[in-house]
């Protein structure tokens, strides 16, 4: 029996020309910049291109979702070290973490969640 092919509709975003949008993080009075790439209503998975400006740190926080950061440009500074272009860093769900850019350069990256995104800032890693 021959199957009929059903080509899928692609989602395509030209991130070189797409407009950057505001991504507010009220708990730390920050406004990050991002380009939305994918928001899956069935799973809550999200993919965005984002930039941390030089010197920015997303202070100690947790997420109810796992998330990955794929570094495109600059260096991602984390509580476990620095990671440059081409690095993929996975942050497990529920863990306490901090990450941002180094003091001397912006960090541009792809941000990928495995389910709906939320963020909860804490005072200390134990907090």
C-alpha positions as CSV (number, residue, x, y, z in Angstrom):
1,X,0.0,0.0,0.0
2,X,1.3,3.4,-0.9
3,X,1.2,6.2,1.7
4,X,0.2,9.7,0.6
5,X,2.9,12.2,1.6
6,X,1.6,15.0,3.8
7,X,4.4,17.7,3.9
8,X,4.4,19.7,7.1
9,X,4.1,23.4,7.3
10,X,7.4,24.9,8.4
11,X,7.9,27.6,11.0
12,X,10.7,29.9,9.7
13,X,12.0,33.1,11.4
14,X,14.8,35.1,9.8
15,X,16.5,36.1,13.1
16,X,18.8,38.5,11.2
17,X,15.8,40.7,10.2
18,X,13.2,39.9,12.9
19,X,12.5,42.7,15.4
20,X,13.8,42.3,18.9
21,X,11.0,42.4,21.5
22,X,11.0,43.3,25.2
23,X,11.1,40.3,27.7
24,X,10.4,41.8,31.1
25,X,11.7,40.1,34.3
26,X,9.9,42.2,37.0
27,X,11.4,40.4,40.0
28,X,14.9,41.8,39.2
29,X,13.7,45.0,37.4
30,X,15.2,43.8,34.1
31,X,14.1,44.1,30.5
32,X,15.8,41.6,28.2
33,X,15.6,41.5,24.5
34,X,14.4,38.5,22.5
35,X,13.2,37.2,19.2
36,X,10.4,34.6,19.5
37,X,11.0,31.6,17.4
38,X,8.6,28.9,18.6
39,X,5.9,28.6,21.2
40,X,4.2,25.2,21.2
41,X,0.7,25.5,22.6
42,X,0.5,21.7,23.1
43,X,3.6,21.2,25.2
44,X,4.5,24.8,26.3
45,X,7.9,24.3,24.8
46,X,9.5,27.7,23.8
47,X,12.4,28.7,21.7
48,X,13.7,32.3,21.6
49,X,16.8,34.1,20.5
50,X,17.9,36.2,23.4
51,X,20.7,38.6,24.4
52,X,22.2,39.3,27.8
53,X,23.9,42.7,27.7
54,X,27.4,42.9,29.1
55,X,27.5,42.8,32.8
56,X,23.9,41.4,33.2
57,X,23.3,38.5,35.6
58,X,20.0,36.7,36.1
59,X,20.5,36.3,39.8
60,X,19.8,33.1,41.7
61,X,16.5,31.6,40.5
62,X,14.6,28.4,39.7
63,X,12.3,27.3,36.9
64,X,9.5,24.7,36.8
65,X,10.9,23.7,33.5
66,X,14.2,22.5,32.2
67,X,15.9,24.8,29.8
68,X,18.9,24.9,27.5
69,X,21.1,27.8,26.4
70,X,23.0,27.4,23.1
71,X,25.6,30.2,22.9
72,X,25.8,32.0,19.6
73,X,28.0,34.9,20.4
74,X,29.9,36.1,23.5
75,X,30.3,34.1,26.7
76,X,27.6,32.7,29.0
77,X,28.7,33.2,32.6
78,X,27.1,30.7,35.0
79,X,27.5,29.5,38.6
80,X,29.6,26.6,37.2
81,X,31.8,28.5,34.8
82,X,31.9,30.3,31.5
83,X,30.8,28.8,28.2
84,X,31.6,30.3,24.7
85,X,30.1,30.1,21.2
86,X,29.0,26.7,20.2
87,X,28.4,25.6,23.9
88,X,25.1,24.0,24.8
89,X,24.3,24.3,28.5
90,X,21.3,22.4,30.0
91,X,19.7,23.6,33.3
92,X,17.6,20.9,34.9
93,X,14.1,21.7,36.1
94,X,13.8,22.9,39.7
95,X,17.5,23.5,40.3
96,X,18.8,26.8,41.7
97,X,21.0,28.7,39.2
98,X,22.4,32.0,38.0
99,X,23.6,33.0,34.6
100,X,24.3,36.0,32.5
101,X,26.9,37.7,30.3
102,X,30.5,38.5,31.2
103,X,31.3,42.1,32.2
104,X,33.0,42.9,28.9
105,X,30.7,41.5,26.2
106,X,27.1,40.7,25.3
107,X,26.0,37.1,25.1
108,X,23.5,36.1,22.4
109,X,22.0,32.7,22.6
110,X,19.1,30.4,21.8
111,X,16.9,29.7,24.9
112,X,14.9,26.4,24.8
113,X,12.4,25.2,27.4
114,X,10.9,21.7,27.6
115,X,7.5,22.9,28.9
116,X,5.8,26.2,30.0
117,X,8.3,28.8,31.2
118,X,8.2,30.6,34.6
119,X,10.9,32.0,36.8
120,X,11.2,32.4,40.6
121,X,14.1,34.4,42.0
122,X,15.6,33.5,45.4
123,X,17.9,35.4,47.7
124,X,20.7,32.7,47.9
125,X,21.3,29.2,46.4
126,X,19.8,27.8,49.6
127,X,17.0,30.4,49.7
